[in-house]
Amino acid sequence: MDGTLIDSTPGVLSAWATFANDYSLGDSAKIIHETHGRRLYDTLKEYCQVNDETKLLAEIDRFEDEVIAGGPAALPGAITLLTQQLDQPDKHVWNIDESLLTSHDFPASNKYAPRALKAAGIPIPAAGLVTSNDVTAGKPHPAPYLAGAANLSKVFVGLIVEDAISGLKSGRSAGAKTLAVCTSTSREVLLASDASPDYIVNDLTQ
């Protein structure tokens, strides 16, 4: 979702700057690079050492509120691509055979995802969402995409669109073909990684 359909970069930068200050973490840009594509639940536990479950969930809410305040916006080609899937192109409703999986730059919770999509003008697919709340293992583990396939009552996953190396590895491990979009990670970095995407495009306008 984040980095493929929507851009939440301003809010993510702001939120990590706040948390880096609050928890004396140092360079927030370095943390963003290291945690890209992973669940916020996991990264806050690791970096902020928040182990109390109640406090952790409250901190996730605080982080996500700041991201929303930053104004998530649709990435180039996202809305056009989605509306092309419809029988009635003037309506923003996804085909029943489509599902959306997110863990975002801090992988998204079931509270954040609907709010971010609404802010960006992107509809929730009829088959629903798979968020960080729905899996016990985040990317690069295949569990998120296998859960998405289960939502569609399918054994195999089709094409995974991802901007993060961890997400591409998750999709490949789930048995899918992967399409990398260079919205947050450069083509050079993607090609030099062990993500091995099947296809690479600059964004969803291609």
mmCIF file with all atom_site columns, C-alpha atoms in Angstrom:
data_model
loop_
_atom_site.group_PDB
_atom_site.id
_atom_site.type_symbol
_atom_site.label_atom_id
_atom_site.label_alt_id
_atom_site.label_comp_id
_atom_site.label_asym_id
_atom_site.label_entity_id
_atom_site.label_seq_id
_atom_site.pdbx_PDB_ins_code
_atom_site.Cartn_x
_atom_site.Cartn_y
_atom_site.Cartn_z
_atom_site.occupancy
_atom_site.B_iso_or_equiv
_atom_site.pdbx_formal_charge
_atom_site.auth_seq_id
_atom_site.auth_comp_id
_atom_site.auth_asym_id
_atom_site.auth_atom_id
_atom_site.pdbx_PDB_model_num
ATOM 1   C CA . MET A 1 1   ? 0.000   0.000   0.000   1.00 0.00 ? 1   MET A CA 1
ATOM 2   C CA . ASP A 1 2   ? 2.515   2.629   1.137   1.00 0.00 ? 2   ASP A CA 1
ATOM 3   C CA . GLY A 1 3   ? 5.068   3.119   -1.579  1.00 0.00 ? 3   GLY A CA 1
ATOM 4   C CA . THR A 1 4   ? 2.953   1.362   -4.204  1.00 0.00 ? 4   THR A CA 1
ATOM 5   C CA . LEU A 1 5   ? -0.453  3.074   -4.086  1.00 0.00 ? 5   LEU A CA 1
ATOM 6   C CA . ILE A 1 6   ? 0.132   5.949   -1.683  1.00 0.00 ? 6   ILE A CA 1
ATOM 7   C CA . ASP A 1 7   ? 3.004   8.162   -0.582  1.00 0.00 ? 7   ASP A CA 1
ATOM 8   C CA . SER A 1 8   ? 3.146   8.773   3.151   1.00 0.00 ? 8   SER A CA 1
ATOM 9   C CA . THR A 1 9   ? 6.774   9.950   3.171   1.00 0.00 ? 9   THR A CA 1
ATOM 10  C CA . PRO A 1 10  ? 6.226   13.376  4.850   1.00 0.00 ? 10  PRO A CA 1
ATOM 11  C CA . GLY A 1 11  ? 4.310   11.813  7.722   1.00 0.00 ? 11  GLY A CA 1
ATOM 12  C CA . VAL A 1 12  ? 6.741   8.909   8.116   1.00 0.00 ? 12  VAL A CA 1
ATOM 13  C CA . LEU A 1 13  ? 9.711   11.275  8.234   1.00 0.00 ? 13  LEU A CA 1
ATOM 14  C CA . SER A 1 14  ? 7.962   13.422  10.823  1.00 0.00 ? 14  SER A CA 1
ATOM 15  C CA . ALA A 1 15  ? 6.868   10.473  12.970  1.00 0.00 ? 15  ALA A CA 1
ATOM 16  C CA . TRP A 1 16  ? 10.299  8.850   13.043  1.00 0.00 ? 16  TRP A CA 1
ATOM 17  C CA . ALA A 1 17  ? 11.895  12.207  13.858  1.00 0.00 ? 17  ALA A CA 1
ATOM 18  C CA . THR A 1 18  ? 9.518   12.522  16.818  1.00 0.00 ? 18  THR A CA 1
ATOM 19  C CA . PHE A 1 19  ? 10.179  8.995   18.051  1.00 0.00 ? 19  PHE A CA 1
ATOM 20  C CA . ALA A 1 20  ? 13.931  9.291   17.516  1.00 0.00 ? 20  ALA A CA 1
ATOM 21  C CA . ASN A 1 21  ? 13.855  12.365  19.740  1.00 0.00 ? 21  ASN A CA 1
ATOM 22  C CA . ASP A 1 22  ? 11.538  10.836  22.353  1.00 0.00 ? 22  ASP A CA 1
ATOM 23  C CA . TYR A 1 23  ? 13.578  7.633   22.629  1.00 0.00 ? 23  TYR A CA 1
ATOM 24  C CA . SER A 1 24  ? 17.071  9.074   21.955  1.00 0.00 ? 24  SER A CA 1
ATOM 25  C CA . LEU A 1 25  ? 17.517  6.890   18.874  1.00 0.00 ? 25  LEU A CA 1
ATOM 26  C CA . GLY A 1 26  ? 19.848  9.143   16.918  1.00 0.00 ? 26  GLY A CA 1
ATOM 27  C CA . ASP A 1 27  ? 19.540  9.538   13.154  1.00 0.00 ? 27  ASP A CA 1
ATOM 28  C CA . SER A 1 28  ? 15.889  8.991   12.191  1.00 0.00 ? 28  SER A CA 1
ATOM 29  C CA . ALA A 1 29  ? 16.766  8.774   8.474   1.00 0.00 ? 29  ALA A CA 1
ATOM 30  C CA . LYS A 1 30  ? 19.004  5.798   9.201   1.00 0.00 ? 30  LYS A CA 1
ATOM 31  C CA . ILE A 1 31  ? 16.180  4.078   11.093  1.00 0.00 ? 31  ILE A CA 1
ATOM 32  C CA . ILE A 1 32  ? 13.758  4.660   8.212   1.00 0.00 ? 32  ILE A CA 1
ATOM 33  C CA . HIS A 1 33  ? 16.221  3.050   5.811   1.00 0.00 ? 33  HIS A CA 1
ATOM 34  C CA . GLU A 1 34  ? 16.806  0.072   8.092   1.00 0.00 ? 34  GLU A CA 1
ATOM 35  C CA . THR A 1 35  ? 13.135  -0.575  8.825   1.00 0.00 ? 35  THR A CA 1
ATOM 36  C CA . HIS A 1 36  ? 11.596  0.066   5.405   1.00 0.00 ? 36  HIS A CA 1
ATOM 37  C CA . GLY A 1 37  ? 8.792   -2.406  4.702   1.00 0.00 ? 37  GLY A CA 1
ATOM 38  C CA . ARG A 1 38  ? 8.743   -3.931  8.189   1.00 0.00 ? 38  ARG A CA 1
ATOM 39  C CA . ARG A 1 39  ? 5.857   -3.889  10.669  1.00 0.00 ? 39  ARG A CA 1
ATOM 40  C CA . LEU A 1 40  ? 5.763   -0.919  13.037  1.00 0.00 ? 40  LEU A CA 1
ATOM 41  C CA . TYR A 1 41  ? 4.916   -3.352  15.811  1.00 0.00 ? 41  TYR A CA 1
ATOM 42  C CA . ASP A 1 42  ? 8.280   -5.058  15.299  1.00 0.00 ? 42  ASP A CA 1
ATOM 43  C CA . THR A 1 43  ? 10.372  -1.940  14.740  1.00 0.00 ? 43  THR A CA 1
ATOM 44  C CA . LEU A 1 44  ? 9.085   -0.065  17.801  1.00 0.00 ? 44  LEU A CA 1
ATOM 45  C CA . LYS A 1 45  ? 9.793   -3.098  19.962  1.00 0.00 ? 45  LYS A CA 1
ATOM 46  C CA . GLU A 1 46  ? 13.307  -3.372  18.539  1.00 0.00 ? 46  GLU A CA 1
ATOM 47  C CA . TYR A 1 47  ? 14.376  0.271   18.345  1.00 0.00 ? 47  TYR A CA 1
ATOM 48  C CA . CYS A 1 48  ? 12.351  1.872   21.144  1.00 0.00 ? 48  CYS A CA 1
ATOM 49  C CA . GLN A 1 49  ? 12.468  -1.167  23.416  1.00 0.00 ? 49  GLN A CA 1
ATOM 50  C CA . VAL A 1 50  ? 8.746   -0.913  24.073  1.00 0.00 ? 50  VAL A CA 1
ATOM 51  C CA . ASN A 1 51  ? 7.862   -4.334  25.443  1.00 0.00 ? 51  ASN A CA 1
ATOM 52  C CA . ASP A 1 52  ? 4.696   -3.566  27.374  1.00 0.00 ? 52  ASP A CA 1
ATOM 53  C CA . GLU A 1 53  ? 1.861   -4.543  25.020  1.00 0.00 ? 53  GLU A CA 1
ATOM 54  C CA . THR A 1 54  ? -0.535  -1.795  26.113  1.00 0.00 ? 54  THR A CA 1
ATOM 55  C CA . LYS A 1 55  ? 2.087   0.914   25.734  1.00 0.00 ? 55  LYS A CA 1
ATOM 56  C CA . LEU A 1 56  ? 3.274   -0.531  22.423  1.00 0.00 ? 56  LEU A CA 1
ATOM 57  C CA . LEU A 1 57  ? -0.209  -0.387  20.921  1.00 0.00 ? 57  LEU A CA 1
ATOM 58  C CA . ALA A 1 58  ? -0.635  3.174   22.195  1.00 0.00 ? 58  ALA A CA 1
ATOM 59  C CA . GLU A 1 59  ? 2.684   4.177   20.630  1.00 0.00 ? 59  GLU A CA 1
ATOM 60  C CA . ILE A 1 60  ? 1.673   2.602   17.320  1.00 0.00 ? 60  ILE A CA 1
ATOM 61  C CA . ASP A 1 61  ? -1.479  4.738   17.403  1.00 0.00 ? 61  ASP A CA 1
ATOM 62  C CA . ARG A 1 62  ? 0.576   7.856   18.177  1.00 0.00 ? 62  ARG A CA 1
ATOM 63  C CA . PHE A 1 63  ? 3.018   7.112   15.346  1.00 0.00 ? 63  PHE A CA 1
ATOM 64  C CA . GLU A 1 64  ? 0.262   6.447   12.828  1.00 0.00 ? 64  GLU A CA 1
ATOM 65  C CA . ASP A 1 65  ? -1.652  9.578   13.833  1.00 0.00 ? 65  ASP A CA 1
ATOM 66  C CA . GLU A 1 66  ? 1.416   11.635  12.953  1.00 0.00 ? 66  GLU A CA 1
ATOM 67  C CA . VAL A 1 67  ? 1.747   9.870   9.603   1.00 0.00 ? 67  VAL A CA 1
ATOM 68  C CA . ILE A 1 68  ? -1.895  10.629  8.799   1.00 0.00 ? 68  ILE A CA 1
ATOM 69  C CA . ALA A 1 69  ? -1.339  14.256  9.782   1.00 0.00 ? 69  ALA A CA 1
ATOM 70  C CA . GLY A 1 70  ? 1.425   14.353  7.164   1.00 0.00 ? 70  GLY A CA 1
ATOM 71  C CA . GLY A 1 71  ? -1.161  13.847  4.432   1.00 0.00 ? 71  GLY A CA 1
ATOM 72  C CA . PRO A 1 72  ? -0.942  10.516  2.552   1.00 0.00 ? 72  PRO A CA 1
ATOM 73  C CA . ALA A 1 73  ? -1.389  11.053  -1.188  1.00 0.00 ? 73  ALA A CA 1
ATOM 74  C CA . ALA A 1 74  ? -2.017  8.734   -4.144  1.00 0.00 ? 74  ALA A CA 1
ATOM 75  C CA . LEU A 1 75  ? 1.104   7.873   -6.134  1.00 0.00 ? 75  LEU A CA 1
ATOM 76  C CA . PRO A 1 76  ? 1.188   8.481   -9.908  1.00 0.00 ? 76  PRO A CA 1
ATOM 77  C CA . GLY A 1 77  ? -0.915  5.958   -11.787 1.00 0.00 ? 77  GLY A CA 1
ATOM 78  C CA . ALA A 1 78  ? -2.503  4.363   -8.705  1.00 0.00 ? 78  ALA A CA 1
ATOM 79  C CA . ILE A 1 79  ? -6.072  5.606   -9.060  1.00 0.00 ? 79  ILE A CA 1
ATOM 80  C CA . THR A 1 80  ? -5.999  5.280   -12.850 1.00 0.00 ? 80  THR A CA 1
ATOM 81  C CA . LEU A 1 81  ? -4.842  1.673   -12.605 1.00 0.00 ? 81  LEU A CA 1
ATOM 82  C CA . LEU A 1 82  ? -7.546  0.813   -10.103 1.00 0.00 ? 82  LEU A CA 1
ATOM 83  C CA . THR A 1 83  ? -10.356 2.452   -12.043 1.00 0.00 ? 83  THR A CA 1
ATOM 84  C CA . GLN A 1 84  ? -9.278  0.561   -15.173 1.00 0.00 ? 84  GLN A CA 1
ATOM 85  C CA . GLN A 1 85  ? -10.172 -2.647  -13.341 1.00 0.00 ? 85  GLN A CA 1
ATOM 86  C CA . LEU A 1 86  ? -13.804 -1.662  -13.014 1.00 0.00 ? 86  LEU A CA 1
ATOM 87  C CA . ASP A 1 87  ? -16.808 -2.450  -15.124 1.00 0.00 ? 87  ASP A CA 1
ATOM 88  C CA . GLN A 1 88  ? -17.905 1.113   -14.450 1.00 0.00 ? 88  GLN A CA 1
ATOM 89  C CA . PRO A 1 89  ? -14.778 3.301   -14.636 1.00 0.00 ? 89  PRO A CA 1
ATOM 90  C CA . ASP A 1 90  ? -16.491 6.290   -12.987 1.00 0.00 ? 90  ASP A CA 1
ATOM 91  C CA . LYS A 1 91  ? -16.857 4.410   -9.693  1.00 0.00 ? 91  LYS A CA 1
ATOM 92  C CA . HIS A 1 92  ? -14.025 3.795   -7.263  1.00 0.00 ? 92  HIS A CA 1
ATOM 93  C CA . VAL A 1 93  ? -14.823 0.191   -6.333  1.00 0.00 ? 93  VAL A CA 1
ATOM 94  C CA . TRP A 1 94  ? -12.289 -2.609  -6.634  1.00 0.00 ? 94  TRP A CA 1
ATOM 95  C CA . ASN A 1 95  ? -12.942 -5.888  -8.390  1.00 0.00 ? 95  ASN A CA 1
ATOM 96  C CA . ILE A 1 96  ? -13.961 -8.685  -5.993  1.00 0.00 ? 96  ILE A CA 1
ATOM 97  C CA . ASP A 1 97  ? -10.871 -10.654 -7.042  1.00 0.00 ? 97  ASP A CA 1
ATOM 98  C CA . GLU A 1 98  ? -8.505  -8.021  -5.723  1.00 0.00 ? 98  GLU A CA 1
ATOM 99  C CA . SER A 1 99  ? -7.146  -7.715  -2.223  1.00 0.00 ? 99  SER A CA 1
ATOM 100 C CA . LEU A 1 100 ? -4.849  -5.144  -0.643  1.00 0.00 ? 100 LEU A CA 1
ATOM 101 C CA . LEU A 1 101 ? -2.036  -6.046  1.701   1.00 0.00 ? 101 LEU A CA 1
ATOM 102 C CA . THR A 1 102 ? -0.112  -3.487  3.684   1.00 0.00 ? 102 THR A CA 1
ATOM 103 C CA . SER A 1 103 ? 2.519   -3.243  6.275   1.00 0.00 ? 103 SER A CA 1
ATOM 104 C CA . HIS A 1 104 ? 3.839   0.129   5.096   1.00 0.00 ? 104 HIS A CA 1
ATOM 105 C CA . ASP A 1 105 ? 7.077   1.868   5.979   1.00 0.00 ? 105 ASP A CA 1
ATOM 106 C CA . PHE A 1 106 ? 6.125   0.961   9.459   1.00 0.00 ? 106 PHE A CA 1
ATOM 107 C CA . PRO A 1 107 ? 3.653   -1.659  8.249   1.00 0.00 ? 107 PRO A CA 1
ATOM 108 C CA . ALA A 1 108 ? 0.129   -0.546  8.616   1.00 0.00 ? 108 ALA A CA 1
ATOM 109 C CA . SER A 1 109 ? -2.361  -1.478  11.272  1.00 0.00 ? 109 SER A CA 1
ATOM 110 C CA . ASN A 1 110 ? -6.065  -2.023  10.764  1.00 0.00 ? 110 ASN A CA 1
ATOM 111 C CA . LYS A 1 111 ? -6.606  1.494   12.148  1.00 0.00 ? 111 LYS A CA 1
ATOM 112 C CA . TYR A 1 112 ? -4.143  3.257   9.870   1.00 0.00 ? 112 TYR A CA 1
ATOM 113 C CA . ALA A 1 113 ? -4.816  1.575   6.527   1.00 0.00 ? 113 ALA A CA 1
ATOM 114 C CA . PRO A 1 114 ? -8.462  2.652   5.965   1.00 0.00 ? 114 PRO A CA 1
ATOM 115 C CA . ARG A 1 115 ? -7.677  6.218   7.087   1.00 0.00 ? 115 ARG A CA 1
ATOM 116 C CA . ALA A 1 116 ? -4.653  6.500   4.794   1.00 0.00 ? 116 ALA A CA 1
ATOM 117 C CA . LEU A 1 117 ? -6.533  5.100   1.803   1.00 0.00 ? 117 LEU A CA 1
ATOM 118 C CA . LYS A 1 118 ? -9.427  7.498   2.372   1.00 0.00 ? 118 LYS A CA 1
ATOM 119 C CA . ALA A 1 119 ? -7.067  10.458  2.679   1.00 0.00 ? 119 ALA A CA 1
ATOM 120 C CA . ALA A 1 120 ? -5.428  9.487   -0.611  1.00 0.00 ? 120 ALA A CA 1
ATOM 121 C CA . GLY A 1 121 ? -8.747  8.959   -2.416  1.00 0.00 ? 121 GLY A CA 1
ATOM 122 C CA . ILE A 1 122 ? -8.233  5.221   -2.903  1.00 0.00 ? 122 ILE A CA 1
ATOM 123 C CA . PRO A 1 123 ? -11.101 2.795   -2.187  1.00 0.00 ? 123 PRO A CA 1
ATOM 124 C CA . ILE A 1 124 ? -10.859 -0.283  -0.002  1.00 0.00 ? 124 ILE A CA 1
ATOM 125 C CA . PRO A 1 125 ? -11.084 -3.442  -2.147  1.00 0.00 ? 125 PRO A CA 1
ATOM 126 C CA . ALA A 1 126 ? -14.157 -5.634  -1.835  1.00 0.00 ? 126 ALA A CA 1
ATOM 127 C CA . ALA A 1 127 ? -12.019 -8.593  -0.722  1.00 0.00 ? 127 ALA A CA 1
ATOM 128 C CA . GLY A 1 128 ? -10.739 -6.494  2.174   1.00 0.00 ? 128 GLY A CA 1
ATOM 129 C CA . LEU A 1 129 ? -7.377  -5.636  3.685   1.00 0.00 ? 129 LEU A CA 1
ATOM 130 C CA . VAL A 1 130 ? -4.569  -7.633  5.210   1.00 0.00 ? 130 VAL A CA 1
ATOM 131 C CA . THR A 1 131 ? -2.750  -5.488  7.758   1.00 0.00 ? 131 THR A CA 1
ATOM 132 C CA . SER A 1 132 ? -0.048  -6.011  10.348  1.00 0.00 ? 132 SER A CA 1
ATOM 133 C CA . ASN A 1 133 ? -2.754  -7.022  12.825  1.00 0.00 ? 133 ASN A CA 1
ATOM 134 C CA . ASP A 1 134 ? -3.669  -10.040 10.733  1.00 0.00 ? 134 ASP A CA 1
ATOM 135 C CA . VAL A 1 135 ? -0.330  -11.868 10.752  1.00 0.00 ? 135 VAL A CA 1
ATOM 136 C CA . THR A 1 136 ? 2.126   -12.978 13.406  1.00 0.00 ? 136 THR A CA 1
ATOM 137 C CA . ALA A 1 137 ? 5.163   -12.684 11.110  1.00 0.00 ? 137 ALA A CA 1
ATOM 138 C CA . GLY A 1 138 ? 5.811   -9.644  8.956   1.00 0.00 ? 138 GLY A CA 1
ATOM 139 C CA . LYS A 1 139 ? 7.744   -9.220  5.717   1.00 0.00 ? 139 LYS A CA 1
ATOM 140 C CA . PRO A 1 140 ? 10.071  -10.668 4.452   1.00 0.00 ? 140 PRO A CA 1
ATOM 141 C CA . HIS A 1 141 ? 8.193   -13.722 5.785   1.00 0.00 ? 141 HIS A CA 1
ATOM 142 C CA . PRO A 1 142 ? 5.611   -14.951 3.232   1.00 0.00 ? 142 PRO A CA 1
ATOM 143 C CA . ALA A 1 143 ? 2.775   -14.943 5.795   1.00 0.00 ? 143 ALA A CA 1
ATOM 144 C CA . PRO A 1 144 ? 1.313   -11.551 4.782   1.00 0.00 ? 144 PRO A CA 1
ATOM 145 C CA . TYR A 1 145 ? 0.873   -12.516 1.137   1.00 0.00 ? 145 TYR A CA 1
ATOM 146 C CA . LEU A 1 146 ? -0.337  -16.006 1.956   1.00 0.00 ? 146 LEU A CA 1
ATOM 147 C CA . ALA A 1 147 ? -2.988  -14.352 4.129   1.00 0.00 ? 147 ALA A CA 1
ATOM 148 C CA . GLY A 1 148 ? -3.939  -12.156 1.180   1.00 0.00 ? 148 GLY A CA 1
ATOM 149 C CA . ALA A 1 149 ? -4.310  -15.224 -1.024  1.00 0.00 ? 149 ALA A CA 1
ATOM 150 C CA . ALA A 1 150 ? -6.474  -16.856 1.649   1.00 0.00 ? 150 ALA A CA 1
ATOM 151 C CA . ASN A 1 151 ? -8.741  -13.785 1.573   1.00 0.00 ? 151 ASN A CA 1
ATOM 152 C CA . LEU A 1 152 ? -9.345  -14.528 -2.088  1.00 0.00 ? 152 LEU A CA 1
ATOM 153 C CA . SER A 1 153 ? -9.791  -18.274 -1.473  1.00 0.00 ? 153 SER A CA 1
ATOM 154 C CA . LYS A 1 154 ? -6.797  -18.945 -3.690  1.00 0.00 ? 154 LYS A CA 1
ATOM 155 C CA . VAL A 1 155 ? -3.922  -21.338 -3.066  1.00 0.00 ? 155 VAL A CA 1
ATOM 156 C CA . PHE A 1 156 ? -1.377  -19.395 -5.069  1.00 0.00 ? 156 PHE A CA 1
ATOM 157 C CA . VAL A 1 157 ? -0.710  -15.681 -5.102  1.00 0.00 ? 157 VAL A CA 1
ATOM 158 C CA . GLY A 1 158 ? -0.605  -13.960 -8.509  1.00 0.00 ? 158 GLY A CA 1
ATOM 159 C CA . LEU A 1 159 ? 1.422   -10.791 -9.068  1.00 0.00 ? 159 LEU A CA 1
ATOM 160 C CA . ILE A 1 160 ? 2.800   -8.863  -6.093  1.00 0.00 ? 160 ILE A CA 1
ATOM 161 C CA . VAL A 1 161 ? 3.498   -5.138  -6.517  1.00 0.00 ? 161 VAL A CA 1
ATOM 162 C CA . GLU A 1 162 ? 6.082   -3.873  -4.028  1.00 0.00 ? 162 GLU A CA 1
ATOM 163 C CA . ASP A 1 163 ? 8.454   -0.978  -3.438  1.00 0.00 ? 163 ASP A CA 1
ATOM 164 C CA . ALA A 1 164 ? 10.452  -2.499  -0.562  1.00 0.00 ? 164 ALA A CA 1
ATOM 165 C CA . ILE A 1 165 ? 13.058  -5.238  -0.696  1.00 0.00 ? 165 ILE A CA 1
ATOM 166 C CA . SER A 1 166 ? 11.471  -6.994  2.281   1.00 0.00 ? 166 SER A CA 1
ATOM 167 C CA . GLY A 1 167 ? 8.097   -6.973  0.522   1.00 0.00 ? 167 GLY A CA 1
ATOM 168 C CA . LEU A 1 168 ? 9.522   -8.336  -2.723  1.00 0.00 ? 168 LEU A CA 1
ATOM 169 C CA . LYS A 1 169 ? 11.186  -11.155 -0.804  1.00 0.00 ? 169 LYS A CA 1
ATOM 170 C CA . SER A 1 170 ? 7.902   -11.836 0.999   1.00 0.00 ? 170 SER A CA 1
ATOM 171 C CA . GLY A 1 171 ? 6.015   -12.073 -2.280  1.00 0.00 ? 171 GLY A CA 1
ATOM 172 C CA . ARG A 1 172 ? 8.582   -14.338 -3.885  1.00 0.00 ? 172 ARG A CA 1
ATOM 173 C CA . SER A 1 173 ? 8.589   -16.610 -0.830  1.00 0.00 ? 173 SER A CA 1
ATOM 174 C CA . ALA A 1 174 ? 4.800   -16.836 -1.124  1.00 0.00 ? 174 ALA A CA 1
ATOM 175 C CA . GLY A 1 175 ? 5.213   -18.232 -4.631  1.00 0.00 ? 175 GLY A CA 1
ATOM 176 C CA . ALA A 1 176 ? 4.246   -15.133 -6.586  1.00 0.00 ? 176 ALA A CA 1
ATOM 177 C CA . LYS A 1 177 ? 5.735   -13.159 -9.459  1.00 0.00 ? 177 LYS A CA 1
ATOM 178 C CA . THR A 1 178 ? 6.913   -9.758  -8.223  1.00 0.00 ? 178 THR A CA 1
ATOM 179 C CA . LEU A 1 179 ? 6.749   -6.304  -9.763  1.00 0.00 ? 179 LEU A CA 1
ATOM 180 C CA . ALA A 1 180 ? 9.033   -3.709  -8.175  1.00 0.00 ? 180 ALA A CA 1
ATOM 181 C CA . VAL A 1 181 ? 8.118   -0.028  -8.356  1.00 0.00 ? 181 VAL A CA 1
ATOM 182 C CA . CYS A 1 182 ? 10.987  2.416   -7.868  1.00 0.00 ? 182 CYS A CA 1
ATOM 183 C CA . THR A 1 183 ? 9.002   4.846   -5.725  1.00 0.00 ? 183 THR A CA 1
ATOM 184 C CA . SER A 1 184 ? 11.055  4.487   -2.558  1.00 0.00 ? 184 SER A CA 1
ATOM 185 C CA . THR A 1 185 ? 13.992  2.276   -3.557  1.00 0.00 ? 185 THR A CA 1
ATOM 186 C CA . SER A 1 186 ? 16.150  2.986   -6.586  1.00 0.00 ? 186 SER A CA 1
ATOM 187 C CA . ARG A 1 187 ? 16.400  0.597   -9.512  1.00 0.00 ? 187 ARG A CA 1
ATOM 188 C CA . GLU A 1 188 ? 20.106  0.183   -8.803  1.00 0.00 ? 188 GLU A CA 1
ATOM 189 C CA . VAL A 1 189 ? 19.517  -0.841  -5.188  1.00 0.00 ? 189 VAL A CA 1
ATOM 190 C CA . LEU A 1 190 ? 16.738  -3.235  -6.176  1.00 0.00 ? 190 LEU A CA 1
ATOM 191 C CA . LEU A 1 191 ? 18.905  -4.910  -8.806  1.00 0.00 ? 191 LEU A CA 1
ATOM 192 C CA . ALA A 1 192 ? 21.842  -5.195  -6.408  1.00 0.00 ? 192 ALA A CA 1
ATOM 193 C CA . SER A 1 193 ? 19.688  -6.759  -3.685  1.00 0.00 ? 193 SER A CA 1
ATOM 194 C CA . ASP A 1 194 ? 18.655  -10.370 -3.206  1.00 0.00 ? 194 ASP A CA 1
ATOM 195 C CA . ALA A 1 195 ? 14.991  -9.476  -3.839  1.00 0.00 ? 195 ALA A CA 1
ATOM 196 C CA . SER A 1 196 ? 15.249  -10.575 -7.500  1.00 0.00 ? 196 SER A CA 1
ATOM 197 C CA . PRO A 1 197 ? 12.037  -8.932  -8.789  1.00 0.00 ? 197 PRO A CA 1
ATOM 198 C CA . ASP A 1 198 ? 10.589  -10.378 -11.986 1.00 0.00 ? 198 ASP A CA 1
ATOM 199 C CA . TYR A 1 199 ? 9.740   -6.934  -13.328 1.00 0.00 ? 199 TYR A CA 1
ATOM 200 C CA . ILE A 1 200 ? 10.792  -3.368  -12.473 1.00 0.00 ? 200 ILE A CA 1
ATOM 201 C CA . VAL A 1 201 ? 9.003   -0.111  -13.366 1.00 0.00 ? 201 VAL A CA 1
ATOM 202 C CA . ASN A 1 202 ? 9.437   3.451   -12.200 1.00 0.00 ? 202 ASN A CA 1
ATOM 203 C CA . ASP A 1 203 ? 5.827   3.728   -11.029 1.00 0.00 ? 203 ASP A CA 1
ATOM 204 C CA . LEU A 1 204 ? 2.301   2.565   -11.859 1.00 0.00 ? 204 LEU A CA 1
ATOM 205 C CA . THR A 1 205 ? 1.968   4.878   -14.859 1.00 0.00 ? 205 THR A CA 1
ATOM 206 C CA . GLN A 1 206 ? 3.989   2.356   -16.894 1.00 0.00 ? 206 GLN A CA 1
#
